[in-house]
Short mmCIF file of C-alpha atoms in Angstrom, two decimals:
data_model
loop_
_atom_site.label_atom_id
_atom_site.label_comp_id
_atom_site.label_asym_id
_atom_site.label_seq_id
_atom_site.Cartn_x
_atom_site.Cartn_y
_atom_site.Cartn_z
CA UNK N 13 -77.27 -21.88 -20.18
CA UNK N 14 -79.74 -18.85 -20.53
CA UNK N 15 -78.94 -15.91 -18.70
CA UNK N 16 -80.90 -13.10 -18.02
CA UNK N 17 -81.24 -10.17 -15.76
CA UNK N 18 -84.99 -10.56 -15.34
CA UNK N 19 -87.14 -12.27 -12.71
CA UNK N 20 -88.35 -14.70 -15.62
CA UNK N 21 -87.18 -16.40 -18.77
CA UNK N 22 -89.34 -14.70 -21.49
CA UNK N 23 -91.07 -17.29 -23.43
CA UNK N 24 -90.11 -20.24 -20.92
CA UNK N 25 -91.46 -21.35 -17.70
CA UNK N 26 -89.47 -22.10 -14.38
CA UNK N 27 -90.10 -25.44 -13.28
CA UNK N 28 -87.44 -25.59 -10.47
CA UNK N 29 -84.84 -23.18 -8.63
CA UNK N 30 -81.74 -23.99 -6.77
CA UNK N 31 -80.87 -20.91 -5.16
CA UNK N 32 -78.20 -18.44 -5.46
CA UNK N 33 -75.46 -18.63 -7.72
CA UNK N 34 -72.34 -16.66 -7.83
CA UNK N 35 -68.91 -15.80 -9.57
CA UNK N 36 -66.20 -13.68 -8.97
CA UNK N 37 -62.72 -12.50 -10.03
CA UNK N 38 -60.25 -10.13 -8.79
CA UNK N 39 -57.71 -8.97 -11.33
CA UNK N 40 -55.07 -6.49 -11.04
CA UNK N 41 -54.03 -4.11 -14.12
CA UNK N 42 -50.36 -4.70 -15.04
CA UNK N 43 -47.96 -1.89 -15.33
CA UNK N 44 -47.55 -1.54 -19.04
CA UNK N 45 -51.30 -0.64 -19.34
CA UNK N 46 -51.09 1.30 -16.39
CA UNK N 47 -48.57 3.47 -17.96
CA UNK N 48 -50.59 4.02 -21.29
CA UNK N 49 -53.61 4.69 -19.14
CA UNK N 50 -51.56 7.36 -17.20
CA UNK N 51 -50.74 9.03 -20.77
CA UNK N 52 -54.34 8.85 -21.33
CA UNK N 53 -55.30 10.33 -18.20
CA UNK N 54 -53.51 13.45 -19.52
CA UNK N 55 -55.43 14.16 -22.73
CA UNK N 56 -58.98 12.30 -21.39
CA UNK N 57 -60.84 9.73 -23.27
CA UNK N 58 -61.62 6.25 -22.89
CA UNK N 59 -58.96 3.76 -21.38
CA UNK N 60 -59.19 1.01 -23.95
CA UNK N 61 -56.75 -1.14 -22.33
CA UNK N 62 -59.17 -1.08 -19.15
CA UNK N 63 -62.35 -1.11 -20.50
CA UNK N 64 -61.00 -4.78 -22.07
CA UNK N 65 -59.47 -5.94 -19.09
CA UNK N 66 -62.73 -5.50 -16.97
CA UNK N 67 -64.95 -6.68 -19.89
CA UNK N 68 -63.13 -9.72 -19.94
CA UNK N 69 -62.77 -10.00 -16.09
CA UNK N 70 -67.00 -9.68 -16.26
CA UNK N 71 -66.97 -12.39 -18.74
CA UNK N 72 -65.15 -14.48 -16.40
CA UNK N 73 -67.15 -13.92 -13.38
CA UNK N 74 -70.18 -14.86 -15.42
CA UNK N 75 -68.47 -18.19 -16.61
CA UNK N 76 -67.84 -18.99 -13.02
CA UNK N 77 -71.28 -18.09 -11.97
CA UNK N 78 -72.83 -20.20 -14.79
CA UNK N 79 -70.16 -23.03 -13.95
CA UNK N 80 -71.67 -22.86 -10.57
CA UNK N 81 -75.19 -23.45 -11.68
CA UNK N 82 -74.52 -26.41 -14.19
CA UNK N 83 -73.43 -28.29 -11.37
CA UNK N 84 -76.50 -27.66 -9.51
CA UNK N 85 -78.31 -29.18 -12.46
CA UNK N 86 -79.46 -25.82 -13.39
CA UNK N 87 -79.96 -24.44 -17.30
CA UNK N 88 -80.44 -20.78 -16.60
CA UNK N 89 -79.80 -18.19 -14.28
CA UNK N 90 -82.22 -15.17 -13.57
CA UNK N 91 -81.93 -12.09 -12.14
CA UNK N 92 -78.25 -11.33 -12.56
CA UNK N 93 -76.43 -8.58 -11.09
CA UNK N 94 -73.25 -7.18 -11.32
CA UNK N 95 -71.08 -5.54 -9.08
CA UNK N 96 -67.85 -4.13 -9.04
CA UNK N 97 -65.50 -3.03 -6.15
CA UNK N 98 -61.86 -1.80 -5.50
CA UNK N 99 -60.47 -4.11 -3.22
CA UNK N 100 -56.79 -3.02 -3.28
CA UNK N 101 -55.07 -0.31 -5.01
CA UNK N 102 -54.80 -1.33 -8.66
CA UNK N 103 -56.98 -4.39 -8.33
CA UNK N 104 -60.91 -4.69 -8.72
CA UNK N 105 -63.20 -7.67 -7.78
CA UNK N 106 -66.04 -8.28 -10.65
CA UNK N 107 -68.69 -10.21 -9.04
CA UNK N 108 -71.80 -11.76 -10.33
CA UNK N 109 -74.57 -13.18 -8.95
CA UNK N 110 -78.05 -14.58 -9.79
CA UNK N 111 -80.65 -17.38 -9.11
CA UNK N 112 -79.98 -20.62 -10.64
CA UNK N 113 -83.22 -22.10 -12.33
CA UNK N 114 -84.48 -24.92 -14.42
CA UNK N 115 -86.67 -23.88 -17.47
CA UNK N 116 -88.94 -25.71 -19.84
CA UNK Z 15 -34.95 32.73 -20.41
CA UNK Z 16 -33.83 28.86 -20.41
CA UNK Z 17 -33.02 29.36 -16.86
CA UNK Z 18 -36.30 30.43 -15.85
CA UNK Z 19 -38.02 27.61 -17.55
CA UNK Z 20 -35.28 24.91 -16.02
CA UNK Z 21 -35.87 26.31 -12.47
CA UNK Z 22 -39.54 26.25 -12.60
CA UNK Z 23 -39.76 23.30 -15.08
CA UNK Z 24 -42.86 21.95 -12.40
CA UNK Z 25 -44.80 24.81 -12.82
CA UNK Z 26 -44.18 24.75 -16.98
CA UNK Z 27 -44.98 21.09 -17.09
CA UNK Z 28 -48.40 21.73 -15.26
CA UNK Z 29 -49.19 24.65 -17.40
CA UNK Z 30 -47.99 22.81 -20.43
CA UNK Z 31 -50.15 19.67 -19.53
CA UNK Z 32 -53.02 21.77 -18.71
CA UNK Z 33 -53.18 23.27 -22.20
CA UNK Z 34 -52.45 19.85 -23.75
CA UNK Z 35 -55.60 18.60 -21.80
CA UNK Z 36 -57.77 21.63 -22.92
CA UNK Z 37 -57.32 21.35 -26.43
CA UNK Z 38 -56.85 17.64 -26.86
CA UNK Z 39 -59.31 16.80 -24.32
CA UNK Z 40 -61.78 18.80 -25.75
CA UNK Z 41 -61.36 17.87 -29.01
CA UNK Z 42 -61.88 14.19 -28.08
CA UNK Z 43 -64.89 15.07 -26.25
CA UNK Z 44 -66.29 16.62 -29.25
CA UNK Z 45 -65.80 13.52 -31.17
CA UNK Z 46 -66.91 11.40 -28.83
CA UNK Z 47 -70.53 13.34 -28.25
CA UNK Z 48 -70.86 13.69 -32.27
CA UNK Z 49 -70.49 9.77 -32.42
CA UNK Z 50 -72.66 9.03 -29.32
CA UNK Z 51 -75.49 11.30 -31.12
CA UNK Z 52 -74.87 9.39 -34.10
CA UNK Z 53 -75.21 6.17 -32.70
CA UNK Z 54 -78.42 6.75 -30.55
CA UNK Z 55 -80.10 7.75 -33.23
CA UNK Z 56 -79.40 4.64 -35.43
CA UNK Z 57 -80.35 2.78 -32.52
CA UNK Z 58 -83.36 4.66 -31.32
CA UNK Z 59 -85.64 1.89 -32.74
CA UNK Z 60 -84.42 -0.63 -30.38
CA UNK Z 61 -86.35 -0.21 -27.49
CA UNK Z 62 -84.54 -0.45 -23.89
CA UNK Z 63 -86.61 -0.47 -20.59
CA UNK Z 64 -85.91 -0.56 -17.09
CA UNK Z 65 -88.16 -2.38 -16.36
CA UNK Z 66 -89.43 -6.00 -16.25
CA UNK Z 67 -92.96 -5.97 -17.26
CA UNK Z 68 -92.81 -4.24 -20.55
CA UNK Z 69 -93.13 -7.07 -23.01
CA UNK Z 70 -92.55 -6.93 -26.73
CA UNK Z 71 -96.07 -7.29 -28.76
CA UNK Z 72 -94.08 -10.16 -30.90
CA UNK Z 73 -93.44 -13.81 -29.31
CA UNK Z 74 -90.10 -14.00 -28.09
CA UNK Z 75 -87.58 -17.33 -28.87
CA UNK Z 76 -84.83 -16.94 -26.77
CA UNK Z 77 -83.51 -14.45 -24.30
CA UNK Z 78 -79.65 -13.62 -23.28
CA UNK Z 79 -77.59 -11.14 -20.76
CA UNK Z 80 -75.94 -8.26 -22.89
CA UNK Z 81 -73.45 -6.05 -21.28
CA UNK Z 82 -71.63 -2.98 -22.78
CA UNK Z 83 -68.83 -1.38 -20.55
CA UNK Z 84 -66.52 1.68 -20.94
CA UNK Z 85 -63.63 3.01 -18.69
CA UNK Z 86 -63.49 6.78 -19.65
CA UNK Z 87 -61.10 8.97 -17.85
CA UNK Z 88 -60.78 13.10 -17.77
CA UNK Z 89 -58.38 14.94 -19.08
CA UNK Z 90 -55.74 17.18 -17.12
CA UNK Z 91 -57.39 20.58 -17.58
CA UNK Z 92 -60.52 19.38 -16.34
CA UNK Z 93 -58.95 17.70 -13.42
CA UNK Z 94 -57.76 20.97 -12.43
CA UNK Z 95 -60.93 22.39 -12.90
CA UNK Z 96 -62.59 19.70 -10.86
CA UNK Z 97 -60.16 20.07 -7.95
CA UNK Z 98 -60.38 24.01 -7.96
CA UNK Z 99 -63.94 23.25 -7.75
CA UNK Z 100 -63.57 20.94 -4.51
CA UNK Z 101 -62.36 23.98 -2.47
CA UNK Z 102 -65.40 25.86 -3.54
CA UNK Z 103 -68.52 23.28 -3.58
CA UNK Z 104 -70.74 23.37 -6.12
CA UNK Z 105 -71.58 21.68 -9.49
CA UNK Z 106 -68.51 19.69 -10.84
CA UNK Z 107 -69.63 20.30 -14.67
CA UNK Z 108 -65.88 18.33 -15.38
CA UNK Z 109 -67.19 15.25 -13.74
CA UNK Z 110 -70.42 15.50 -15.16
CA UNK Z 111 -69.57 15.55 -18.81
CA UNK Z 112 -67.61 12.53 -17.70
CA UNK Z 113 -70.11 10.29 -16.31
CA UNK Z 114 -72.69 11.15 -18.97
CA UNK Z 115 -70.50 10.25 -21.77
CA UNK Z 116 -69.56 6.90 -20.05
CA UNK Z 117 -73.14 5.86 -19.41
CA UNK Z 118 -74.41 6.73 -22.86
CA UNK Z 119 -71.52 4.96 -24.26
CA UNK Z 120 -72.18 2.18 -22.13
CA UNK Z 121 -76.01 1.66 -23.11
CA UNK Z 122 -74.83 1.99 -26.65
CA UNK Z 123 -72.32 -0.63 -26.31
CA UNK Z 124 -75.32 -2.91 -24.81
CA UNK Z 125 -77.61 -1.95 -27.76
CA UNK Z 126 -75.04 -2.86 -30.01
CA UNK Z 127 -74.38 -6.28 -28.86
CA UNK Z 128 -78.00 -6.68 -28.49
CA UNK Z 129 -78.52 -5.64 -32.05
CA UNK Z 130 -75.88 -8.04 -33.09
CA UNK Z 131 -77.74 -11.05 -31.37
CA UNK Z 132 -80.93 -9.85 -33.49
CA UNK Z 133 -82.99 -8.93 -30.48
CA UNK Z 134 -86.04 -6.63 -30.70
CA UNK Z 135 -86.03 -5.28 -27.27
CA UNK Z 136 -83.81 -4.90 -24.01
CA UNK Z 137 -85.64 -5.32 -20.66
CA UNK Z 138 -84.59 -4.34 -16.93
CA UNK Z 139 -81.33 -2.09 -17.93
CA UNK Z 140 -79.17 -1.67 -14.82
CA UNK Z 141 -76.14 0.54 -14.91
CA UNK Z 142 -73.53 0.40 -12.48
CA UNK Z 143 -70.56 3.15 -11.93
CA UNK Z 144 -67.42 2.19 -10.37
CA UNK Z 145 -64.32 4.24 -9.95
CA UNK Z 146 -61.08 2.33 -11.63
CA UNK Z 147 -57.71 2.56 -12.01
CA UNK Z 148 -55.48 5.08 -10.82
CA UNK Z 149 -58.30 6.70 -8.99
CA UNK Z 150 -58.33 3.97 -6.25
CA UNK Z 151 -55.06 5.82 -5.46
CA UNK Z 152 -57.17 8.44 -3.23
CA UNK Z 153 -54.05 11.22 -3.38
CA UNK Z 154 -54.20 11.63 -7.04
CA UNK Z 155 -58.11 12.27 -7.06
CA UNK Z 156 -60.84 10.91 -9.32
CA UNK Z 157 -59.39 10.14 -12.76
CA UNK Z 158 -61.70 7.39 -14.71
CA UNK Z 159 -64.91 5.70 -14.40
CA UNK Z 160 -66.08 2.32 -15.18
CA UNK Z 161 -69.99 2.27 -16.18
CA UNK Z 162 -71.51 -1.07 -17.06
CA UNK Z 163 -74.83 -1.34 -18.69
CA UNK Z 164 -76.83 -4.79 -18.89
CA UNK Z 165 -79.84 -6.02 -19.36
CA UNK Z 166 -81.76 -9.13 -20.70
CA UNK Z 167 -82.27 -8.92 -24.77
CA UNK Z 168 -85.10 -10.64 -26.22
CA UNK Z 169 -84.63 -12.30 -29.55
CA UNK Z 170 -87.97 -13.08 -31.58
CA UNK Z 171 -88.23 -16.22 -33.83
CA UNK Z 172 -86.41 -16.14 -37.22
CA UNK Z 173 -88.41 -15.67 -40.35
CA UNK F 20 -97.68 -1.39 -25.18
CA UNK F 21 -96.95 1.10 -27.85
CA UNK F 22 -93.31 2.25 -28.52
CA UNK F 23 -92.55 5.25 -29.94
CA UNK F 24 -88.73 5.72 -30.77
CA UNK F 25 -87.74 9.09 -29.87
CA UNK F 26 -84.79 10.63 -28.58
CA UNK F 27 -84.42 12.29 -25.27
CA UNK F 28 -82.63 15.74 -24.76
CA UNK F 29 -78.95 14.90 -24.12
CA UNK F 30 -77.77 18.28 -22.86
CA UNK F 31 -79.72 18.29 -19.47
CA UNK F 32 -77.08 16.21 -17.80
CA UNK F 33 -74.15 18.25 -18.99
CA UNK F 34 -72.81 21.53 -17.67
CA UNK F 35 -73.70 24.52 -20.23
CA UNK F 36 -70.79 27.04 -18.96
CA UNK F 37 -67.86 27.03 -20.81
CA UNK F 38 -64.90 25.53 -19.03
CA UNK F 39 -62.63 28.42 -19.33
CA UNK F 40 -65.32 30.53 -17.89
CA UNK F 41 -65.55 28.10 -15.12
CA UNK F 42 -61.80 28.30 -14.85
CA UNK F 43 -61.68 32.16 -14.90
CA UNK F 44 -64.34 32.11 -12.28
CA UNK F 45 -62.84 29.36 -10.07
CA UNK F 46 -59.53 31.13 -10.64
CA UNK F 47 -60.84 34.48 -9.15
CA UNK F 48 -62.06 32.89 -6.54
CA UNK F 49 -59.00 31.12 -5.50
CA UNK F 50 -56.94 34.47 -5.91
CA UNK F 51 -59.39 36.39 -3.35
CA UNK F 52 -59.17 33.22 -0.82
CA UNK F 53 -55.24 33.37 -1.35
CA UNK F 54 -54.91 36.95 -1.19
CA UNK F 55 -56.92 36.93 2.02
CA UNK F 56 -55.02 34.07 3.57
CA UNK F 57 -51.40 35.49 2.19
CA UNK F 58 -52.52 38.74 4.62
CA UNK F 59 -53.82 36.93 7.79
CA UNK F 60 -50.68 34.07 7.61
CA UNK F 61 -48.40 37.05 6.89
CA UNK F 62 -49.51 39.18 9.58
CA UNK F 63 -49.76 36.23 12.29
CA UNK F 64 -46.32 35.27 11.12
CA UNK F 65 -44.99 38.68 11.57
CA UNK F 66 -46.50 38.90 14.69
CA UNK F 67 -45.10 36.02 15.72
CA UNK F 68 -41.54 36.42 14.74
CA UNK F 69 -41.44 39.94 16.26
CA UNK F 70 -41.96 38.15 19.79
CA UNK F 71 -39.89 35.11 19.32
CA UNK F 72 -37.60 34.51 21.88
CA UNK F 73 -33.87 34.02 20.90
CA UNK F 74 -33.84 30.76 22.52
CA UNK F 75 -36.56 29.29 20.06
CA UNK F 76 -34.79 31.11 17.17
CA UNK F 77 -31.75 29.20 17.81
CA UNK F 78 -33.52 25.97 17.66
CA UNK F 79 -34.71 27.01 14.17
CA UNK F 80 -31.49 28.22 13.14
CA UNK F 81 -30.12 24.41 14.11
CA UNK F 82 -32.52 23.62 11.28
CA UNK F 83 -31.26 25.77 8.51
CA UNK F 84 -27.28 25.86 9.50
CA UNK F 85 -26.35 24.05 6.38
CA UNK F 86 -28.30 26.47 3.80
CA UNK F 87 -24.94 28.83 3.79
CA UNK F 88 -22.24 26.29 3.96
CA UNK F 89 -18.90 28.20 4.25
CA UNK F 90 -15.83 28.97 6.67
CA UNK F 91 -16.21 30.48 10.23
CA UNK F 92 -14.35 33.68 10.28
CA UNK F 93 -13.02 34.53 13.62
CA UNK F 94 -11.89 38.09 12.64
CA UNK F 95 -15.19 38.84 11.40
CA UNK F 96 -16.85 37.42 14.31
CA UNK F 97 -14.49 39.45 16.23
CA UNK F 98 -15.47 42.69 14.60
CA UNK F 99 -19.13 41.50 15.59
CA UNK F 100 -18.44 41.22 19.27
CA UNK F 101 -16.78 44.50 19.28
CA UNK F 102 -20.28 46.02 17.63
CA UNK F 103 -22.75 43.95 19.79
CA UNK F 104 -20.36 44.94 23.04
CA UNK F 105 -21.32 49.01 22.24
CA UNK F 106 -25.20 48.79 21.66
CA UNK F 107 -27.12 49.76 24.59
CA UNK F 108 -27.68 47.05 27.38
CA UNK F 109 -31.40 46.86 26.51
CA UNK F 110 -30.81 45.67 22.75
CA UNK F 111 -31.92 42.09 21.61
CA UNK F 112 -28.44 41.51 20.31
CA UNK F 113 -27.18 40.61 23.52
CA UNK F 114 -29.06 37.57 23.55
CA UNK F 115 -27.59 36.23 20.30
CA UNK F 116 -24.70 33.93 20.07
CA UNK F 117 -23.25 35.30 16.92
CA UNK F 118 -21.32 33.29 14.17
CA UNK F 119 -19.55 34.97 10.91
CA UNK F 120 -19.42 32.48 7.82
CA UNK F 121 -17.74 33.48 4.88
CA UNK F 122 -19.55 31.77 1.76
CA UNK F 123 -17.83 31.28 -1.50
CA UNK F 124 -20.37 32.85 -3.67
CA UNK F 125 -19.55 35.89 -6.19
CA UNK F 126 -22.65 37.76 -5.03
CA UNK F 127 -21.91 41.18 -3.38
CA UNK F 128 -24.19 40.36 -0.25
CA UNK F 129 -24.60 39.59 3.06
CA UNK F 130 -27.55 37.53 4.88
CA UNK F 131 -28.74 37.39 8.41
CA UNK F 132 -29.82 33.70 9.25
CA UNK F 133 -32.16 32.67 12.01
CA UNK F 134 -30.08 31.65 15.32
CA UNK F 135 -27.51 34.24 14.96
CA UNK F 136 -25.52 33.32 12.00
CA UNK F 137 -24.53 35.84 9.69
CA UNK F 138 -23.33 34.61 6.22
CA UNK F 139 -20.87 37.15 4.03
CA UNK F 140 -20.20 36.55 0.73
CA UNK F 141 -16.59 36.25 -0.69
CA UNK F 142 -17.70 38.80 -3.54
CA UNK F 143 -18.89 41.57 -0.86
CA UNK F 144 -15.31 40.85 0.93
CA UNK F 145 -13.67 41.44 -2.33
CA UNK F 146 -15.43 44.50 -2.62
CA UNK F 147 -14.33 46.08 0.82
CA UNK F 148 -11.68 48.40 1.08
CA UNK F 149 -11.50 48.96 5.27
CA UNK F 150 -12.19 47.70 8.23
CA UNK F 151 -14.81 50.37 8.93
CA UNK F 152 -16.93 49.27 5.95
CA UNK F 153 -16.54 45.68 6.90
CA UNK F 154 -18.42 47.13 10.28
CA UNK F 155 -20.83 48.79 8.43
CA UNK F 156 -22.23 45.98 6.54
CA UNK F 157 -21.98 43.54 9.44
CA UNK F 158 -23.77 46.61 11.50
CA UNK F 159 -26.41 46.49 9.04
CA UNK F 160 -26.83 42.80 9.35
CA UNK F 161 -27.18 43.41 13.16
CA UNK F 162 -30.02 45.66 12.63
CA UNK F 163 -31.82 42.97 10.74
CA UNK F 164 -31.69 40.80 13.81
CA UNK F 165 -32.10 43.78 16.42
CA UNK F 166 -35.34 44.62 14.22
CA UNK F 167 -36.18 41.01 13.72
CA UNK F 168 -36.44 41.39 10.00
CA UNK F 169 -35.15 38.04 9.03
CA UNK F 170 -37.69 36.52 11.15
CA UNK F 171 -40.66 38.86 10.10
CA UNK F 172 -40.10 37.87 6.47
CA UNK F 173 -39.81 33.93 7.22
CA UNK F 174 -43.22 34.42 8.72
CA UNK F 175 -44.47 36.33 5.92
CA UNK F 176 -43.16 33.75 3.47
CA UNK F 177 -44.91 30.73 5.57
CA UNK F 178 -48.30 32.33 4.69
CA UNK F 179 -48.42 31.56 1.09
CA UNK F 180 -46.48 28.04 1.47
CA UNK F 181 -49.00 26.80 4.14
CA UNK F 182 -51.85 27.77 1.45
CA UNK F 183 -50.22 25.89 -1.33
CA UNK F 184 -50.00 23.01 1.20
CA UNK F 185 -53.20 23.29 1.86
CA UNK F 186 -54.58 23.74 -1.87
CA UNK F 187 -52.50 21.47 -3.83
CA UNK F 188 -51.10 18.70 -1.37
CA UNK F 189 -47.29 17.77 -0.29
CA UNK F 190 -46.49 16.35 -3.48
CA UNK F 191 -47.77 19.00 -5.90
CA UNK F 192 -45.38 20.83 -8.18
CA UNK F 193 -47.05 24.03 -7.26
CA UNK F 194 -46.42 23.49 -3.69
CA UNK F 195 -42.96 23.18 -4.27
CA UNK F 196 -42.70 26.22 -6.55
CA UNK F 197 -44.33 28.27 -3.71
CA UNK F 198 -42.15 27.05 -1.01
CA UNK F 199 -38.95 27.56 -3.49
CA UNK F 200 -40.13 31.00 -3.92
CA UNK F 201 -41.55 32.10 -0.46
CA UNK F 202 -39.01 30.10 2.03
CA UNK F 203 -35.76 31.52 0.72
CA UNK F 204 -33.58 32.57 3.44
CA UNK F 205 -31.98 35.35 1.44
CA UNK F 206 -35.25 37.19 2.08
CA UNK F 207 -35.86 40.47 0.32
CA UNK F 208 -36.55 42.99 2.76
CA UNK F 209 -38.75 46.03 2.40
CA UNK F 210 -37.05 49.57 1.65
CA UNK F 211 -38.26 50.68 4.96
CA UNK F 212 -36.61 47.44 6.75
CA UNK F 213 -33.46 48.26 5.06
CA UNK F 214 -33.40 51.93 5.49
CA UNK F 215 -34.07 50.98 9.51
CA UNK F 216 -31.15 48.73 9.15
CA UNK F 217 -28.83 51.15 7.73
CA UNK F 218 -29.80 54.13 10.36
CA UNK F 219 -29.20 51.41 13.08
CA UNK F 220 -25.90 50.37 11.23
CA UNK F 221 -24.54 54.07 11.24
CA UNK F 222 -25.53 54.47 15.23
CA UNK F 223 -23.79 51.38 15.84
CA UNK F 224 -20.54 51.92 13.65
CA UNK F 225 -20.02 55.94 15.47
CA UNK F 226 -20.71 53.99 19.06
CA UNK F 227 -17.99 51.27 18.16
CA UNK F 228 -15.62 53.15 16.16
CA UNK F 229 -16.45 56.74 17.48
CA UNK F 230 -16.63 58.33 13.97
CA UNK F 231 -18.97 57.35 10.90
CA UNK F 232 -15.98 56.99 8.56
CA UNK F 233 -16.54 54.35 5.98
CA UNK F 234 -20.46 54.16 6.26
CA UNK F 235 -21.07 54.63 2.81
CA UNK F 236 -17.43 54.23 0.77
CA UNK F 237 -18.65 50.43 0.09
CA UNK F 238 -22.16 52.07 -1.75
CA UNK F 239 -20.18 54.59 -3.38
CA UNK F 240 -17.69 51.90 -4.97
CA UNK F 241 -20.54 49.62 -5.76
CA UNK F 242 -22.59 52.36 -7.32
CA UNK F 243 -19.68 53.69 -9.16
CA UNK F 244 -18.63 49.77 -10.68
CA UNK F 245 -22.22 48.57 -11.39
CA UNK F 246 -22.35 48.23 -14.89
CA UNK F 247 -25.10 47.09 -17.32
CA UNK F 248 -25.45 44.12 -14.79
CA UNK F 249 -26.28 45.30 -11.39
CA UNK F 250 -24.71 42.98 -8.79
CA UNK F 251 -26.82 40.88 -6.77
CA UNK F 252 -26.71 43.61 -3.46
CA UNK F 253 -27.95 46.49 -5.60
CA UNK F 254 -30.91 44.05 -7.50
CA UNK F 255 -32.44 43.17 -3.76
CA UNK F 256 -31.81 46.45 -1.95
CA UNK F 257 -32.77 49.91 -2.54
CA UNK F 258 -30.67 51.96 -5.03
CA UNK F 259 -27.57 52.61 -3.70
CA UNK F 260 -27.51 56.32 -4.50
CA UNK F 261 -30.90 56.64 -2.17
CA UNK F 262 -29.15 54.55 0.81
CA UNK F 263 -25.83 56.74 0.44
CA UNK F 264 -28.09 59.98 0.56
CA UNK F 265 -30.26 58.68 3.80
CA UNK F 266 -27.32 57.32 5.62
CA UNK F 267 -25.58 61.04 4.82
CA UNK F 268 -28.74 62.38 5.94
CA UNK F 269 -28.56 60.40 9.11
CA UNK F 270 -24.89 61.56 9.67
CA UNK F 271 -25.61 65.12 9.35
CA UNK F 272 -28.80 65.18 11.62
CA UNK F 273 -26.82 63.28 14.17
CA UNK F 274 -23.49 65.30 13.82
CA UNK F 275 -21.53 62.67 13.67
CA UNK F 276 -17.92 62.92 12.86
CA UNK F 277 -16.23 61.23 9.84
CA UNK F 278 -12.44 60.72 9.92
CA UNK F 279 -10.30 58.59 7.61
CA UNK F 280 -11.01 54.74 7.66
CA UNK F 281 -8.30 52.04 8.54
CA UNK F 282 -7.36 50.58 5.32
CA UNK F 283 -7.29 46.68 4.89
CA UNK F 284 -3.84 44.59 4.90
CA UNK F 285 -5.17 42.24 2.34
CA UNK F 286 -7.97 43.57 0.73
CA UNK F 287 -8.80 41.06 -2.03
CA UNK F 288 -11.25 38.02 -0.97
CA UNK F 289 -9.26 37.13 2.25
CA UNK F 290 -11.17 37.52 5.65
CA UNK F 291 -8.97 40.16 7.55
CA UNK F 292 -7.18 38.68 10.25
CA UNK F 293 -6.55 40.99 13.41
#
């Protein structure tokens, strides 16, 4: 599966498109991470736990989107966009969407 | 003396945390900026554009999505400074630094991922900023932001 | 297209003022705003307090009744009743229904609580040697009620508390600290208020007893006994020597007679039971 966030796949030609595909996941941080982040909040700096959590979640969202594209018979997703939103306190939705296409 | 401290524990904690935040946060920030500048200088030869139309001179063998993300939090001292600034309005310098650090770090991580994959260019850079963590809790105010940078890495053929 | 690798100036997006400089400016601004609000709210509180009907004060008093837990003393309440009865008909004191509570605390102090409660601390009773002295203390507190000092100070204390709540919110440690400091019922009256209450007390004492005996006895004893650690009443009130001087000046200028005092049966600690 080729993933790009431009409208083409550079070096290849799009021969067929299947419309929008999307993947999303809602994740909550767990208490342990939150407590550590609370300490880190005092001195500032990177909250590694959160970075990893969100990175994993985003990968999960992309995987789900690619899975959706695969079921459509696509071999690439172009014009991918990410979105993050806080749906509830302590939980975040990671969302990825793009256009499923077949390239040659 | 001890009695005074115990009676006003809240105040002493507040001042203590602010002082801790000032020194620890300031140190962390200076180190982070030094690291950002070094890595930016190192990666300056990998072009990143926010457009789709600028293509490299070389042929492209494959392309792939690259991302870089970071969650950065502000220290206690700057949070106080920002909440004071909230009363008067104007430039919230404390947060300007925070988002600047987060964006540059996210872009750097994306470029590092692109370089690991042997890319010669990153097309269509997009940056997304989100407020995460405790800050979803309005009462405690802003505290940390996540920045994700993503783009399409173009990898030239081997050899 | 040609690519030239160059680093942009990264410093355009970050502030150039030192955070401590910014803190100093913001702190100064906050201080100015706080003083302004303090003055305005304090003035408004005082204005409102001086005009608050006693009926409303009773309602307020019911909220804070538990602040000074202690035993009601009918004996002292009787003394208060006698004092109030001799005050002029137009006095706001007639609108109150006074209670006297003996609080088991070693401080030599008495407090005027909103709603007409006088809290007398055990430490003060231990020091009193005559009924006239007790009358003087109670009359002094009645003076605070008559002048609405206890409410004025509460009103003045509200200023910083409201300010703290607005600035830092309800959950903040700062708000709590400000509230603890400013909303105390054991208000520290100003020297003017204390002097006015003393003058009021002497007049009432003479009206009730026919003479000014015992007006300064307690202060004399406190001033003499005060060792290196000043009792509470000395720390929060004007210097006893000043008070004695002013009370005696009042007695002299009005030509009040001074006669011997009636000693208490049980001087130590117990409230007198007439």
